[in-house]
Tab-separated table of C-alpha atoms in Angstrom:
chain	number	residue	atom	x	y	z
M	509	MET	CA	23.622	-53.311	-2.387
M	510	THR	CA	21.973	-53.531	-5.824
M	511	LYS	CA	19.670	-50.792	-6.757
M	512	GLN	CA	16.843	-53.297	-6.746
M	513	GLY	CA	17.764	-54.257	-3.148
M	514	TYR	CA	17.780	-50.983	-2.039
M	515	VAL	CA	14.462	-49.912	-3.514
M	516	LYS	CA	12.835	-53.003	-2.022
M	517	GLN	CA	14.139	-52.149	1.465
M	518	VAL	CA	12.559	-48.757	1.117
M	519	VAL	CA	9.158	-49.994	-0.290
M	520	LYS	CA	9.190	-52.679	2.448
M	521	ASN	CA	8.961	-49.961	5.160
M	522	LEU	CA	6.219	-47.811	3.336
M	523	ASN	CA	2.900	-47.303	5.170
M	524	CYS	CA	0.753	-46.910	2.138
M	525	PRO	CA	-1.591	-48.833	-0.280
M	526	GLN	CA	0.236	-51.345	-2.803
M	527	ASP	CA	-0.442	-49.097	-5.780
M	528	LYS	CA	1.291	-46.139	-4.195
M	529	LYS	CA	4.106	-48.392	-3.244
M	530	THR	CA	4.439	-49.543	-7.060
M	531	ASP	CA	4.749	-45.799	-7.853
M	532	ILE	CA	7.291	-44.875	-5.547
M	533	GLU	CA	9.239	-48.081	-6.522
M	534	ARG	CA	9.503	-46.846	-10.247
M	535	GLN	CA	10.041	-43.382	-9.199
M	536	LEU	CA	13.160	-44.261	-7.372
M	537	LEU	CA	14.285	-46.759	-9.812
M	538	SER	CA	13.980	-43.939	-12.310
M	539	ASP	CA	15.827	-41.439	-10.266
M	540	ILE	CA	18.632	-43.774	-9.691
M	541	ASP	CA	19.000	-44.835	-13.551
M	542	ILE	CA	19.164	-40.875	-14.341
M	543	ALA	CA	21.936	-40.488	-11.840
M	544	LEU	CA	23.749	-43.435	-13.225
M	545	GLY	CA	23.156	-41.986	-16.659
M	546	GLU	CA	25.155	-38.988	-15.436
M	547	GLY	CA	28.267	-41.003	-14.884
M	548	ARG	CA	27.800	-41.274	-10.891
M	549	GLN	CA	28.679	-44.515	-9.222
M	550	LEU	CA	25.842	-46.713	-7.729
M	551	GLU	CA	27.554	-46.681	-4.196
M	552	GLU	CA	27.484	-42.705	-4.389
M	553	VAL	CA	24.125	-42.461	-5.435
M	554	LEU	CA	22.667	-44.948	-2.593
M	555	ALA	CA	24.686	-43.232	0.093
M	556	GLY	CA	23.094	-39.801	-1.256
M	557	MET	CA	19.709	-41.014	-0.925
M	558	GLY	CA	20.288	-42.286	2.763
M	559	GLU	CA	19.748	-45.546	4.637
M	560	PRO	CA	16.430	-47.318	2.967
M	561	GLU	CA	14.549	-47.116	6.372
M	562	ALA	CA	15.204	-43.266	6.692
M	563	LEU	CA	14.073	-42.721	3.326
M	564	ALA	CA	10.855	-44.722	3.623
M	565	LYS	CA	10.186	-42.748	7.055
M	566	GLU	CA	10.640	-39.513	5.352
M	567	PHE	CA	7.826	-40.854	2.601
M	568	ASN	CA	5.601	-41.868	5.496
M	569	GLU	CA	5.815	-38.654	7.178
M	570	ASN	CA	4.633	-36.774	4.041
M	571	PHE	CA	1.493	-38.978	3.332
M	572	ASP	CA	-1.651	-37.335	3.861
M	573	ASP	CA	-5.008	-39.253	4.306
M	574	GLY	CA	-5.240	-39.698	0.553
M	575	THR	CA	-1.726	-40.731	0.334
M	576	LYS	CA	-0.457	-38.024	-1.502
M	577	ALA	CA	2.768	-36.301	-0.526
M	578	ARG	CA	2.328	-33.416	1.732
M	579	VAL	CA	5.379	-31.475	1.119
M	580	LYS	CA	6.809	-29.511	3.926
M	581	ARG	CA	9.112	-26.223	3.276
M	582	ARG	CA	12.499	-28.270	3.021
M	583	ARG	CA	10.669	-31.087	1.139
M	584	ILE	CA	9.840	-28.487	-1.314
M	585	VAL	CA	13.304	-27.181	-1.704
M	586	THR	CA	14.430	-30.738	-2.358
M	587	ALA	CA	11.623	-31.723	-4.694
M	588	ILE	CA	11.752	-28.632	-6.747
M	589	LEU	CA	15.419	-27.844	-6.796
M	590	ALA	CA	17.130	-31.186	-6.355
M	591	VAL	CA	15.184	-33.565	-8.652
M	592	ALA	CA	16.545	-33.366	-12.156
M	593	LEU	CA	13.371	-33.901	-13.788
M	594	VAL	CA	10.972	-32.402	-11.400
M	595	ALA	CA	7.288	-33.568	-11.177
M	596	ALA	CA	5.993	-30.184	-11.352
M	597	VAL	CA	7.239	-30.143	-15.033
M	598	LEU	CA	6.492	-33.501	-16.239
M	599	ALA	CA	2.999	-35.293	-16.276
M	600	VAL	CA	2.824	-38.191	-13.702
M	601	PRO	CA	2.955	-40.971	-16.155
M	602	ALA	CA	5.764	-39.609	-17.940
M	603	TYR	CA	7.737	-39.059	-15.025
M	604	TRP	CA	7.684	-42.795	-14.082
M	605	ALA	CA	8.648	-43.691	-17.564
M	606	TYR	CA	12.312	-45.115	-17.774
M	607	PRO	CA	14.602	-42.436	-19.156
M	608	LYS	CA	16.892	-43.039	-22.270
M	609	VAL	CA	20.077	-41.488	-21.880
M	610	ARG	CA	22.461	-40.818	-24.723
M	611	ASP	CA	25.752	-38.649	-25.168
M	612	ILE	CA	24.914	-35.133	-26.152
M	613	GLY	CA	27.141	-35.523	-29.466
M	614	HIS	CA	24.263	-37.751	-30.796
M	615	SER	CA	21.312	-35.527	-29.986
M	616	GLN	CA	19.529	-33.853	-32.779
M	617	MET	CA	17.791	-31.486	-30.129
M	618	PHE	CA	20.804	-30.068	-28.388
M	619	THR	CA	24.197	-28.722	-29.138
M	620	ALA	CA	26.825	-28.989	-26.833
M	621	TYR	CA	28.122	-25.474	-27.198
M	622	GLU	CA	24.581	-23.833	-26.673
M	623	VAL	CA	24.097	-25.988	-23.572
M	624	GLU	CA	27.501	-25.180	-21.969
M	625	GLN	CA	27.152	-21.461	-22.289
M	626	CYS	CA	23.614	-21.591	-20.924
M	627	SER	CA	24.590	-23.634	-18.079
M	628	LYS	CA	27.440	-21.376	-17.368
M	629	ALA	CA	25.203	-18.249	-17.549
M	630	VAL	CA	22.840	-19.713	-14.976
M	631	VAL	CA	25.562	-20.538	-12.424
M	632	ASP	CA	27.229	-17.012	-13.143
M	633	VAL	CA	23.750	-15.079	-12.457
M	634	PHE	CA	23.048	-17.342	-9.184
M	635	SER	CA	26.568	-16.811	-7.937
M	636	GLN	CA	26.157	-13.096	-8.279
M	637	GLY	CA	22.926	-13.287	-6.497
M	638	ASP	CA	20.965	-12.043	-9.407
M	639	TYR	CA	17.877	-13.876	-8.842
M	640	GLU	CA	15.792	-11.751	-11.231
M	641	THR	CA	17.875	-12.642	-14.143
M	642	LEU	CA	18.137	-16.215	-12.882
M	643	THR	CA	14.383	-16.571	-13.279
M	644	THR	CA	14.388	-15.577	-16.969
M	645	TYR	CA	16.093	-19.090	-17.590
M	646	PHE	CA	13.055	-20.762	-15.722
M	647	SER	CA	10.399	-22.536	-17.398
M	648	ASP	CA	6.810	-21.211	-16.496
M	649	GLU	CA	6.383	-23.942	-13.775
M	650	MET	CA	9.645	-23.095	-12.347
M	651	ARG	CA	8.923	-19.466	-12.348
M	652	GLU	CA	5.564	-19.913	-10.435
M	653	THR	CA	6.984	-22.470	-8.019
M	654	VAL	CA	10.469	-21.539	-6.952
M	655	THR	CA	10.973	-18.340	-4.871
M	656	MET	CA	14.105	-16.544	-3.908
M	657	ASP	CA	13.561	-17.511	-0.285
M	658	MET	CA	13.622	-21.220	-1.473
M	659	LEU	CA	16.862	-20.520	-3.413
M	660	GLU	CA	18.500	-18.815	-0.520
M	661	GLU	CA	17.657	-21.664	1.571
M	662	ALA	CA	18.904	-24.290	-0.674
M	663	LYS	CA	22.187	-22.281	-0.785
M	664	LEU	CA	22.556	-22.433	2.960
M	665	THR	CA	22.258	-26.229	2.883
M	666	VAL	CA	25.666	-26.003	1.060
M	667	GLY	CA	27.240	-23.252	3.292
M	668	ASP	CA	26.516	-20.074	4.947
M	669	ASN	CA	29.798	-18.268	3.473
M	670	TRP	CA	30.584	-19.084	-0.016
M	671	GLY	CA	32.850	-16.338	-0.630
M	672	GLU	CA	33.976	-14.899	-3.966
M	673	TYR	CA	33.046	-16.729	-7.016
M	674	HIS	CA	35.767	-17.962	-9.179
M	675	GLY	CA	34.270	-19.816	-12.078
M	676	VAL	CA	33.283	-23.392	-13.264
M	677	GLY	CA	35.345	-26.313	-14.517
M	678	THR	CA	34.442	-28.833	-17.077
M	679	VAL	CA	30.854	-29.204	-18.287
M	680	TYR	CA	29.425	-32.539	-18.447
M	681	MET	CA	26.113	-33.385	-20.149
M	682	ASN	CA	23.684	-35.875	-21.285
M	683	GLU	CA	20.370	-36.164	-23.203
M	684	VAL	CA	17.434	-37.713	-21.640
M	685	SER	CA	14.305	-38.550	-23.201
M	686	GLN	CA	11.075	-39.887	-21.816
M	687	ARG	CA	7.823	-40.364	-23.624
M	688	ASN	CA	9.121	-38.389	-26.530
M	689	LYS	CA	10.108	-35.379	-24.396
M	690	ALA	CA	13.884	-34.471	-24.738
M	691	TYR	CA	15.769	-32.862	-21.824
M	692	VAL	CA	19.523	-32.281	-21.126
M	693	ILE	CA	21.092	-32.828	-17.927
M	694	VAL	CA	24.177	-30.855	-17.126
M	695	GLN	CA	26.463	-31.084	-14.141
M	696	LEU	CA	29.363	-28.763	-13.451
M	697	ASN	CA	31.523	-27.926	-10.436
M	698	ALA	CA	31.927	-24.263	-9.544
M	699	ALA	CA	34.789	-22.858	-7.389
M	700	TYR	CA	34.316	-20.380	-4.638
M	701	GLU	CA	36.630	-18.877	-2.022
M	702	ASN	CA	35.308	-21.142	0.652
M	703	VAL	CA	33.508	-23.872	-0.902
M	704	GLY	CA	33.387	-26.095	-4.131
M	705	VAL	CA	29.916	-26.529	-5.282
M	706	THR	CA	28.376	-29.161	-7.769
M	707	TYR	CA	25.511	-28.016	-9.780
M	708	THR	CA	23.190	-30.439	-11.680
M	709	LEU	CA	20.969	-28.541	-14.142
M	710	THR	CA	18.217	-29.873	-16.384
M	711	PHE	CA	16.894	-28.099	-19.518
M	712	ASN	CA	14.062	-28.835	-21.631
M	713	SER	CA	13.881	-28.922	-25.445
M	714	GLU	CA	13.328	-25.060	-25.361
M	715	MET	CA	16.462	-24.569	-23.185
M	716	GLU	CA	14.394	-23.495	-20.228
M	717	LEU	CA	15.622	-24.383	-16.816
M	718	VAL	CA	13.383	-27.258	-15.333
M	719	GLY	CA	15.577	-28.568	-12.702
M	720	PHE	CA	18.171	-26.943	-10.513
M	721	TYR	CA	20.409	-28.742	-7.809
M	722	MET	CA	23.321	-27.876	-5.913
M	723	LYS	CA	25.444	-29.857	-3.263
């Protein structure tokens, strides 16, 4: 299935006005493009999003009378911690704009060394359970929104007994720009005694963490 075909199936099953359907269609296409820009395969991305009908049902369940998403606790964890470019950080019009992705080696904003060191530090302090230090890497919006309970809940979605932290492997990164705002998206795999965890981190131009996802 193509990305356009997948998104059209989702939109077809939405129970909301046409303008909202158009916004969601743009959002989903943008999210897929970001994931593809990270080097992931389309089949993997679509599989992770679930069946179109199931995703549409989740949207429908979160619409209130004004057709705005009413976010449940688990939905908050997904939206704030899982989305690479979180809506809480970006103005809505900017979020819908299609991102431009390029190799970090061509960036005039970020250096690969700084991004790698910062990313490893974030994973290190999270793995140690040092959430107070972790929040020092957050943007103001993330700090106001993300709680320790949310982080613990997100961690449990991966496993309830990670075991000892052994370190990270290769760090992959790309710069993403939207409406004159630059971000760097980082993906790295961390090894633990009982599980392997893939982190996707997003930093803004101030090297503040604005996206945090694990699987």
